Each structure stands twice: as structure tokens, then as C-alpha cells.
Coordinates of C-alpha atoms and ligand atoms in Angstrom, one line a residue:
M1 CA 14.3 -29.8 5.6
E2 CA 12.4 -28.0 3.1
H3 CA 9.2 -26.5 4.6
I4 CA 6.3 -26.4 1.9
V5 CA 3.5 -23.9 2.6
T6 CA 0.6 -25.9 0.6
T7 CA -2.1 -23.1 0.6
L8 CA -2.1 -19.2 1.5
P9 CA -4.2 -18.2 4.2
T10 CA -7.5 -16.1 3.5
A11 CA -8.0 -15.2 6.8
R12 CA -6.0 -13.6 10.1
Q13 CA -6.5 -15.4 13.3
P14 CA -9.6 -14.1 15.1
G15 CA -8.6 -11.5 17.4
C16 CA -5.2 -10.4 16.0
P17 CA -6.4 -8.1 12.8
F18 CA -3.2 -6.4 13.3
D19 CA -0.9 -9.9 12.8
P20 CA 0.3 -11.8 9.5
P21 CA -1.7 -14.5 9.2
A22 CA -0.6 -17.3 11.7
E23 CA 0.4 -19.7 8.8
L24 CA 2.9 -17.1 7.4
I25 CA 4.2 -16.6 10.6
D26 CA 4.8 -20.0 11.0
A27 CA 6.2 -20.3 7.7
R28 CA 9.3 -18.1 8.8
R29 CA 9.8 -19.9 11.9
H30 CA 10.3 -23.0 9.9
G31 CA 13.1 -20.5 7.4
P32 CA 13.0 -17.5 5.7
I33 CA 11.8 -19.1 2.5
S34 CA 9.7 -22.0 1.9
R35 CA 8.1 -23.9 -1.2
Y36 CA 4.9 -22.7 -2.6
P37 CA 3.5 -24.9 -5.0
F38 CA 1.1 -22.4 -7.0
P39 CA -2.8 -23.4 -7.5
D40 CA -1.8 -24.1 -11.3
G41 CA 1.0 -26.6 -10.6
H42 CA 3.7 -23.8 -10.5
Q43 CA 6.4 -24.9 -8.5
G44 CA 7.5 -21.2 -6.8
W45 CA 8.5 -19.9 -3.3
L46 CA 7.3 -17.7 -0.7
V47 CA 9.9 -15.6 0.9
T48 CA 8.9 -14.9 4.2
G49 CA 12.5 -13.5 6.0
Y50 CA 13.5 -10.1 6.1
D51 CA 17.1 -10.1 4.8
L52 CA 16.2 -12.5 2.0
V53 CA 13.2 -10.4 1.1
R54 CA 15.3 -7.2 1.0
S55 CA 17.9 -9.0 -1.3
V56 CA 15.6 -10.6 -3.8
L57 CA 13.9 -6.6 -4.0
A58 CA 17.6 -5.3 -4.9
D59 CA 18.5 -7.9 -7.5
S60 CA 18.0 -7.0 -11.2
R61 CA 17.7 -10.8 -11.4
F62 CA 14.4 -10.5 -10.5
S63 CA 11.6 -9.3 -12.3
S64 CA 8.5 -7.1 -12.0
R65 CA 7.1 -7.8 -15.3
K66 CA 3.4 -8.5 -15.1
E67 CA 3.5 -11.1 -17.9
L68 CA 6.2 -13.3 -16.0
M69 CA 4.2 -13.6 -13.2
R70 CA 1.8 -16.2 -11.9
H71 CA -1.6 -15.6 -11.2
H72 CA -2.5 -14.3 -7.9
P73 CA -2.8 -17.4 -5.9
L74 CA -5.8 -16.3 -4.1
I75 CA -8.1 -15.0 -6.9
D76 CA -9.2 -17.5 -9.6
Y77 CA -8.4 -16.2 -13.2
G78 CA -9.6 -19.5 -15.0
D79 CA -7.0 -20.0 -17.7
I80 CA -6.5 -16.6 -19.1
E81 CA -2.9 -15.6 -20.0
V82 CA -1.1 -12.5 -17.8
P83 CA -0.7 -9.7 -20.5
P84 CA 2.0 -7.5 -20.3
A85 CA 1.7 -4.2 -17.9
P86 CA 0.0 -1.4 -20.2
P87 CA 2.1 1.2 -21.3
G88 CA 2.7 3.7 -18.3
E89 CA 1.6 1.1 -15.5
F90 CA 5.6 1.2 -14.4
L91 CA 5.3 -0.6 -11.2
L92 CA 5.1 -3.6 -13.4
M93 CA 8.3 -3.0 -15.6
D94 CA 11.8 -3.6 -15.2
E95 CA 14.3 -1.4 -16.8
P96 CA 14.7 0.5 -19.3
Q97 CA 10.6 0.8 -19.2
H98 CA 10.6 1.6 -15.6
S99 CA 12.6 4.4 -15.6
R100 CA 11.2 6.0 -19.0
Y101 CA 8.0 6.5 -16.7
R102 CA 9.2 7.0 -12.9
K103 CA 12.1 9.6 -13.9
P104 CA 9.8 12.7 -14.6
L105 CA 7.9 11.6 -11.5
V106 CA 10.8 11.5 -8.9
G107 CA 11.7 15.5 -8.9
K108 CA 8.0 15.9 -7.8
F109 CA 7.8 13.6 -4.9
T110 CA 10.7 14.8 -3.1
V111 CA 11.2 15.4 0.4
R112 CA 11.6 19.2 0.2
R113 CA 8.2 19.4 -2.5
M114 CA 6.4 17.3 -0.4
R115 CA 7.4 19.7 3.0
L116 CA 5.6 22.4 0.8
L117 CA 2.5 20.7 0.9
T118 CA 2.2 20.3 4.9
E119 CA 0.2 23.5 5.1
R120 CA -2.2 22.1 2.9
I121 CA -2.7 19.0 4.3
E122 CA -3.0 20.3 7.9
Q123 CA -6.2 22.5 6.3
I124 CA -7.9 19.6 4.2
T125 CA -7.0 17.9 7.7
A126 CA -9.0 20.4 9.7
E127 CA -11.8 20.9 7.5
H128 CA -12.7 16.9 7.8
L129 CA -12.2 17.1 11.8
D130 CA -14.9 20.3 12.2
A131 CA -17.0 18.1 9.8
M132 CA -16.6 15.0 11.9
E133 CA -16.9 17.6 15.3
K134 CA -20.2 19.3 13.7
A135 CA -21.9 16.1 12.7
G136 CA -21.0 14.6 16.3
P137 CA -20.4 10.5 17.4
P138 CA -20.6 7.8 16.4
T139 CA -18.5 8.0 12.7
D140 CA -16.9 5.7 10.5
L141 CA -13.3 7.0 10.4
V142 CA -12.7 5.5 7.0
T143 CA -15.0 7.4 5.2
A144 CA -15.2 11.1 7.4
F145 CA -11.2 11.0 7.6
A146 CA -8.8 8.2 6.7
K147 CA -9.9 8.2 3.0
P148 CA -11.0 11.7 2.2
I149 CA -7.6 13.4 3.2
P150 CA -5.1 11.3 1.0
S151 CA -7.6 11.2 -1.6
I152 CA -8.0 14.9 -2.1
V153 CA -4.0 15.3 -1.4
I154 CA -3.6 12.9 -4.2
C155 CA -6.2 14.4 -6.6
E156 CA -4.9 17.8 -6.0
L157 CA -0.8 17.1 -6.6
L158 CA -2.3 15.2 -9.9
G159 CA -4.6 17.7 -11.0
V160 CA -7.9 15.6 -10.9
P161 CA -11.2 17.2 -9.7
Y162 CA -11.8 15.7 -6.5
E163 CA -15.9 16.0 -7.6
D164 CA -15.0 13.5 -10.4
R165 CA -13.9 10.9 -7.9
G166 CA -17.0 9.1 -8.0
R167 CA -15.9 8.1 -11.3
F168 CA -12.4 6.1 -10.3
Q169 CA -12.4 5.8 -6.2
D170 CA -15.2 3.2 -5.9
Q171 CA -13.3 1.5 -9.0
I172 CA -10.0 1.6 -7.5
D173 CA -11.8 0.3 -4.4
T174 CA -12.6 -2.7 -5.9
F175 CA -8.8 -3.0 -7.7
L176 CA -7.8 -3.5 -4.2
G177 CA -10.2 -4.7 -2.2
G178 CA -10.2 -8.2 -2.9
E179 CA -14.0 -9.2 -2.9
T180 CA -14.9 -9.0 -6.3
S181 CA -15.8 -11.2 -9.6
D182 CA -13.7 -11.2 -12.6
E183 CA -16.5 -9.5 -14.4
D184 CA -16.5 -6.6 -11.8
L185 CA -12.8 -5.9 -12.1
I186 CA -12.9 -5.6 -16.0
A187 CA -15.7 -3.2 -16.0
A188 CA -14.1 -1.5 -13.1
Y189 CA -11.1 -1.2 -15.0
T190 CA -12.9 -0.5 -18.1
A191 CA -14.7 2.6 -16.9
T192 CA -11.5 4.2 -15.0
Q193 CA -9.6 4.0 -18.3
Q194 CA -12.7 5.8 -19.6
Y195 CA -12.7 8.5 -17.4
L196 CA -8.7 8.5 -17.6
A197 CA -8.8 9.2 -21.1
E198 CA -11.1 12.1 -20.8
L199 CA -8.9 13.8 -18.3
V200 CA -5.8 13.5 -20.1
A201 CA -7.5 14.7 -23.2
A202 CA -9.1 18.0 -20.7
K203 CA -4.9 18.6 -19.6
R204 CA -3.7 18.7 -22.9
A205 CA -6.2 21.1 -24.0
N206 CA -6.3 22.9 -20.8
P207 CA -3.1 22.6 -18.5
T208 CA -3.1 23.7 -15.4
D209 CA -0.9 23.8 -12.5
D210 CA -0.6 19.8 -11.7
V211 CA 2.0 17.0 -11.9
L212 CA -0.6 15.6 -15.0
S213 CA -0.6 19.0 -16.8
D214 CA 3.4 18.9 -16.5
L215 CA 3.6 15.7 -17.7
T216 CA 1.6 16.4 -21.0
D217 CA 4.7 18.6 -21.9
S218 CA 6.8 15.4 -22.7
D219 CA 7.1 12.6 -25.4
L220 CA 4.6 10.6 -22.9
T221 CA 2.0 9.5 -24.9
D222 CA -2.2 9.8 -23.9
E223 CA -2.0 6.2 -23.5
E224 CA 1.4 6.5 -21.2
L225 CA -0.1 9.2 -19.4
R226 CA -3.4 6.9 -18.5
G227 CA -1.1 4.2 -17.0
I228 CA 0.7 6.8 -14.7
S229 CA -2.0 8.4 -13.9
L230 CA -3.7 4.9 -12.8
I231 CA -0.6 3.9 -10.9
L232 CA -0.4 7.3 -9.0
L233 CA -3.9 7.4 -8.2
A234 CA -4.1 3.7 -7.0
A235 CA -1.0 3.8 -5.0
G236 CA -2.2 7.3 -3.6
F237 CA -4.6 6.9 -1.7
D238 CA -5.7 3.4 -0.9
T239 CA -2.6 2.7 1.1
T240 CA -2.3 5.6 3.0
A241 CA -5.8 6.0 3.9
N242 CA -5.7 2.3 5.3
T243 CA -2.5 2.7 7.5
L244 CA -4.6 5.6 8.7
A245 CA -7.7 3.8 9.6
L246 CA -6.2 0.7 10.7
G247 CA -3.1 2.6 12.6
T248 CA -6.0 4.6 14.7
F249 CA -7.5 1.1 15.6
A250 CA -4.0 -0.3 16.7
L251 CA -3.7 2.9 18.6
L252 CA -6.8 2.3 20.2
R253 CA -6.1 -1.2 20.9
N254 CA -2.7 -0.2 22.5
P255 CA -4.1 2.2 25.1
A256 CA -0.3 2.7 26.7
Q257 CA 1.2 3.4 22.7
L258 CA -1.6 5.9 22.5
A259 CA -1.1 7.9 25.8
A260 CA 2.6 8.3 24.8
L261 CA 2.1 9.3 21.8
R262 CA -0.8 12.0 23.1
A263 CA 1.7 13.1 25.7
D264 CA 4.5 14.1 23.5
P265 CA 3.9 14.5 19.9
A266 CA 7.5 14.5 19.7
L267 CA 7.1 11.0 19.0
T268 CA 4.9 11.1 15.8
D269 CA 7.6 10.7 13.6
G270 CA 8.5 7.1 15.3
A271 CA 5.1 6.2 16.0
V272 CA 4.2 6.9 12.0
E273 CA 7.1 4.3 11.0
E274 CA 6.1 1.8 14.0
L275 CA 2.8 1.7 12.1
L276 CA 4.4 1.6 8.6
R277 CA 6.1 -1.6 10.2
Y278 CA 3.6 -3.3 12.4
L279 CA 0.6 -2.9 9.8
S280 CA 2.3 -3.6 6.5
V281 CA -0.9 -3.0 4.5
A282 CA 0.9 -3.6 1.3
K283 CA 1.6 -6.7 2.4
T284 CA 2.8 -9.0 -0.6
F285 CA 4.1 -8.5 -3.7
M286 CA 5.7 -10.7 -6.4
R287 CA 8.9 -11.5 -8.9
T288 CA 10.2 -13.5 -10.9
A289 CA 13.4 -14.9 -11.6
L290 CA 15.1 -13.9 -15.1
E291 CA 18.0 -16.8 -14.3
D292 CA 18.9 -19.1 -11.8
V293 CA 19.4 -17.5 -8.6
E294 CA 20.8 -19.0 -5.2
L295 CA 18.7 -17.5 -2.6
G296 CA 18.7 -18.6 1.2
G297 CA 20.5 -22.1 0.3
Q298 CA 18.1 -22.6 -2.6
T299 CA 18.3 -22.8 -6.5
I300 CA 15.5 -20.3 -8.1
K301 CA 14.8 -21.7 -11.1
A302 CA 14.6 -19.1 -14.3
G303 CA 10.9 -18.5 -14.7
T304 CA 10.2 -18.9 -11.3
T305 CA 8.0 -16.9 -9.4
V306 CA 8.5 -15.7 -5.7
I307 CA 5.9 -14.3 -3.5
L308 CA 7.4 -11.6 -1.1
S309 CA 5.7 -11.6 2.4
Y310 CA 6.4 -7.8 3.3
N311 CA 4.2 -8.0 6.4
T312 CA 6.2 -11.4 7.9
A313 CA 9.8 -9.8 6.9
N314 CA 8.5 -6.7 8.9
R315 CA 7.6 -8.9 12.0
D316 CA 11.0 -11.1 11.3
P317 CA 12.4 -11.5 14.6
E318 CA 16.3 -12.2 13.9
R319 CA 15.6 -8.3 12.7
F320 CA 13.1 -6.7 14.9
T321 CA 13.3 -6.8 18.9
D322 CA 9.8 -8.2 20.2
P323 CA 8.6 -8.1 16.4
H324 CA 4.9 -8.4 17.1
V325 CA 4.9 -6.1 19.9
L326 CA 3.9 -2.1 18.7
D327 CA 6.3 0.3 20.0
I328 CA 6.3 3.7 18.8
Q329 CA 9.9 4.5 20.5
R330 CA 11.5 1.5 18.6
Q331 CA 15.0 2.1 17.8
D332 CA 15.4 -0.7 15.0
G333 CA 14.4 1.3 12.1
G334 CA 14.6 0.0 8.8
H335 CA 11.1 -1.3 7.9
L336 CA 10.1 -2.7 4.3
A337 CA 6.9 -1.5 4.5
F338 CA 8.0 0.9 1.3
G339 CA 9.3 -1.8 -0.2
H340 CA 13.1 -1.7 -1.3
G341 CA 15.3 -1.1 -4.4
I342 CA 14.2 0.4 -7.9
H343 CA 10.4 0.0 -6.9
Q344 CA 10.7 1.3 -3.8
C345 CA 7.5 3.5 -3.1
L346 CA 7.6 6.7 -5.1
G347 CA 5.1 8.4 -2.7
Q348 CA 6.6 7.5 0.9
Q349 CA 7.3 11.1 2.0
L350 CA 3.7 12.0 0.8
A351 CA 2.2 9.6 2.5
R352 CA 5.1 10.3 5.6
V353 CA 3.9 13.8 5.7
E354 CA 0.0 12.8 5.5
M355 CA 0.1 10.9 8.7
R356 CA 2.6 12.9 10.6
V357 CA -0.2 15.8 10.0
A358 CA -3.4 13.4 10.3
F359 CA -2.9 11.2 13.5
P360 CA -2.0 13.9 15.9
A361 CA -4.7 15.9 14.6
L362 CA -7.0 13.3 15.2
L363 CA -6.2 12.5 18.3
S364 CA -5.8 16.0 19.8
R365 CA -9.3 17.2 18.3
F366 CA -10.4 14.2 20.2
P367 CA -9.1 13.3 23.4
T368 CA -11.7 10.8 24.0
L369 CA -11.6 9.0 20.8
R370 CA -12.8 5.6 21.2
L371 CA -14.0 2.2 19.4
A372 CA -18.2 2.8 18.9
V373 CA -18.5 -1.3 18.5
P374 CA -16.3 -4.1 20.0
A375 CA -13.1 -4.5 18.6
E376 CA -13.9 -8.3 16.9
E377 CA -16.8 -6.2 15.2
V378 CA -14.7 -4.2 13.1
A379 CA -14.8 -5.2 9.5
L380 CA -11.6 -6.4 8.0
R381 CA -10.7 -6.8 4.7
P382 CA -9.9 -10.3 3.5
E383 CA -6.3 -11.2 2.7
T384 CA -7.2 -11.9 -0.7
A385 CA -7.0 -7.8 -0.8
D386 CA -3.9 -6.5 -2.2
I387 CA -4.1 -4.0 0.3
Y388 CA -5.2 -4.7 3.8
G389 CA -6.9 -3.0 6.3
V390 CA -10.2 -1.7 7.9
K391 CA -13.9 -1.6 5.2
S392 CA -15.2 0.9 8.4
L393 CA -14.1 1.9 11.7
P394 CA -16.9 3.0 13.7
V395 CA -15.7 5.5 16.3
A396 CA -16.9 8.0 19.3
W397 CA -15.6 10.4 21.5
D398 CA -17.3 12.6 24.6
V399 CA -19.2 15.6 23.5
Ligands
HEM401 C1 1.3 4.1 3.8 C2 1.3 4.2 2.6 C3 2.0 3.5 1.3 C4 2.3 2.2 1.4 C5 2.6 1.4 2.6 C6 3.1 1.9 0.2 C7 4.0 0.6 -0.1 C8 4.6 0.9 -1.7 C9 5.4 -0.6 -1.9 C10 5.5 -1.5 -0.6 C11 5.5 -0.3 -3.1 C12 6.8 -1.1 -3.4 C13 6.1 -1.9 -4.2 C14 6.8 -3.4 -5.1 O1 8.0 -3.7 -4.2 O2 6.9 -3.9 -6.3 C15 5.2 1.0 -3.3 C16 5.5 1.4 -4.4 C17 4.7 2.6 -5.0 N1 3.8 3.5 -4.6 FE1 3.4 3.0 -2.3 N2 2.5 3.0 -0.6 C18 2.1 4.0 -0.1 C19 1.6 5.6 -0.3 C20 1.8 5.9 -1.5 C21 1.5 7.2 -2.3 C22 0.9 8.2 -1.4 C23 1.5 7.3 -3.2 C24 1.5 8.7 -4.5 C25 2.0 8.6 -5.4 C26 2.6 5.9 -3.7 C27 2.9 5.4 -5.1 C28 3.3 4.7 -5.6 C29 4.2 4.4 -6.6 C30 3.9 5.1 -7.9 C31 5.1 2.9 -6.4 C32 5.5 2.4 -7.9 C33 7.2 2.6 -7.7 C34 7.7 2.0 -8.8 O3 7.4 1.0 -9.5 O4 9.1 2.6 -9.3 N3 2.6 5.5 -2.6 N4 4.3 1.6 -2.4

């Protein structure tokens, strides 16, 4: 029988901060695809199974174009029509526009290029650990460690002065944090655009050795460069910051896994992949069918929006053994935390290098690291957030 999900959950089960909301796990139990009537009456679908999510992501009959999507079901935009993505914001575009922006970037985010950054990432990490040690416990791991490290790295890579972070970082938190009114969202977007316009103009006038300056030497317009910069800045630190902070929380709540990782740093790469799967902070994206498509025994009519639940796909019992268990030595790889297909995360090698450096450095610097508050008091982002995570993570250690 066809399963219907009538409302999307706005919170997780109390005491289960790492698991997808119970309603979504339940939907997957009924089958990999459920009907989902959007609040505006649109008859959409919710895809929770691994194989189906992956097949939608690989299928060009499903579009990422912003203007074809229904409104985000958990945010009330009133009757505003969804406009097309501004030039350069290629996450929300199809081919050929998508490639026009992604292609010039691909060579700048290769495994080799990112490995060359390792030393700098180690240095930035060590500086933040020194500062934590100097200030002493307790501290908020988000502000002291998880957020600044990926922020500094993406700023240096793009050529954004880190001193300017006050002009975009809080705004980006506003876009992705899921707790903002429409007016605040628009104000945050406008302020960021203003900042990026000044930045692009500065790079054109005085190119330096960074990705944004390189891009000024192409046929991309200022408006396009602003859009690309926004996507890179927004995607480049919040995702990694939340995986680092939530990942530390998850390790602290799984002492056997934490002990295994401390005992054998060679397990780090596997632990990072497992945390990506287990936490899946980039949890849902949407696609709209451009023509009628058969999917999991259902017909998705042209013009219909499907919500893809990456976090339940990554907990699919038909794909992963004991999917709800954090197992850093897991052998069944192939998670979808970075997506799949043409929009698969451009920055995944960067995120991997950052986490492969940051997790072991943190654990070895503070062998007695622990939560400084009861686990249930750790403040979590709501489900309305595009990127899930902790708002702050109070930690302490023996001195
Ligand atoms: C743990 C860290 C990260 C996670 C979990 C993550 C996750 C994702 C996911 C799931 C997508 C695909 C979206 C879709 O299917 O529509 C994506 C796209 C993207 N990510 Fe990441 N990401 C991370 C880090 C980064 C970093 C460090 C960068 C820095 C440049 C980055 C840049 C991008 C860009 C530019 C796209 C759009 C790609 C396209 O549309 O072609 N991400 N990311």
C-alpha cells in the first residue's frame, strides 16, 4: 500500500541527536518512496531509500533548477514565487549553465591540490588548539575550533580576507541555521551581496594568488563571480564545521569508538567517512521531474518535486549493516553524504583533508576531552536548518 507522509518532522527524537527524525526512519520502513503532499497542496514525493536517492541524483530527467522547486516545506514563504538562481549559484542549476560555473573550479579542488594544503591546515589547527589550551576549560568547541578552521581555509583558498568574516559569516549562519524570519533572510542575503560586490571589485583591481582572482581572468561577469563566491563560502565552512562539532559529540557519546580511534590513528580516514555517513549534516535536497519518470514502482509526473532524504538513505538497512550504529571500522562504504551525480560535492576532498587533520589533532591534544554539560543540554539546530548540527558544544578536559 502507498505510504503517505503528511507532515515533515521539525525535530528529532529526544535523546537521539544523531539519528534522522523518527518519522523519516519510519517512512523508510514502509518503503523507499512515500507520497508527500506539500503544505501548498502540491502532490510531491519523499525518497528515503539509498538506491532510489542515488538513482534520482544520477538522472538528468530530475532538475536542480531553483525555480522549478516547491518552497521548502518547513519554511513559510507565503505566496512568493520561487525565482531562478542568480547567475553563478550553480548548485541550483542544470546543464549547460551548471558546467559553465563548475568546470573552471574543478581543477582547483582536486585531491592533489587539497593534499598540498595539508600543511597549512595542520598549522591552522595547531594554532587553535594552542589557543584552547591557553584559555583552559571549559570552552565552546564550535567557536574555538570547529568553525574557525574550515572558515579560515576557505577564505584563504578563495582570497577572502579572514578579518572580513564578520561581514558574511553570521549572514551565512542565518541562511543555513533555519531559525530566521523572511525579513532577516533577505537582509542577510543583501548584506552578503554587498560585501561580495566589493570583494570582486577589489580582486579585479588587484588580483592576488587565489581562486577568486584566477576567476577574474575569464569571461565570467561580476554578478556571476558573486554567485560563485557565495556558493563556495556558504558550502565551504558550515558543512565541515558542523561535521567536526557534531562528530566530536558523537565520538564522545560512543566511548568504545573514540578509544579505538585514539589507539590507532590509522583508523582516521575510515572514521571520517563513517562520521560523514552517520551524521549526514547536509540532510535533504530537492529535485523536480522534467518529464514523467518511473521510480520505485511509482510514476513521478513531470513538474513534481521530490524531496531526497540523504540522511535516511545513509541509514538504509538494505544498504548498510546495522545502519544506526557508529562503526569507524565499517567495511560497507559508498555513503551519499556528499551527494552523487553532477552536483556531487565540489569541496569533498577539501572537507576530507580538514577532518583528517582536525579530529586526530584534537583528540591527541586533549586525551581527557569530555562534554562540559549533560548530553541532553547540548543545543541542536532544528530540522528547518539546511545544515544540521550543534549550535554550541561545551567541552572540558583535565589540566
Ligand atoms: C562535511 C562537509 C561537506 C558536506 C557534508 C557537503 C555536502 C554536499 C552535498 C550533499 C552536495 C550536493 C548537493 C545536491 O545534491 O544538490 C554538495 C555540493 C557542493 N558542495 Fe559540499 N559538502 C561539504 C563540504 C564542502 C566544502 C568544504 C566545499 C568547499 C568548496 C563544498 C562545496 C560544494 C559545492 C560548490 C557544491 C555544489 C556542487 C554542484 O552543484 O556542482 N562543500 N556538498
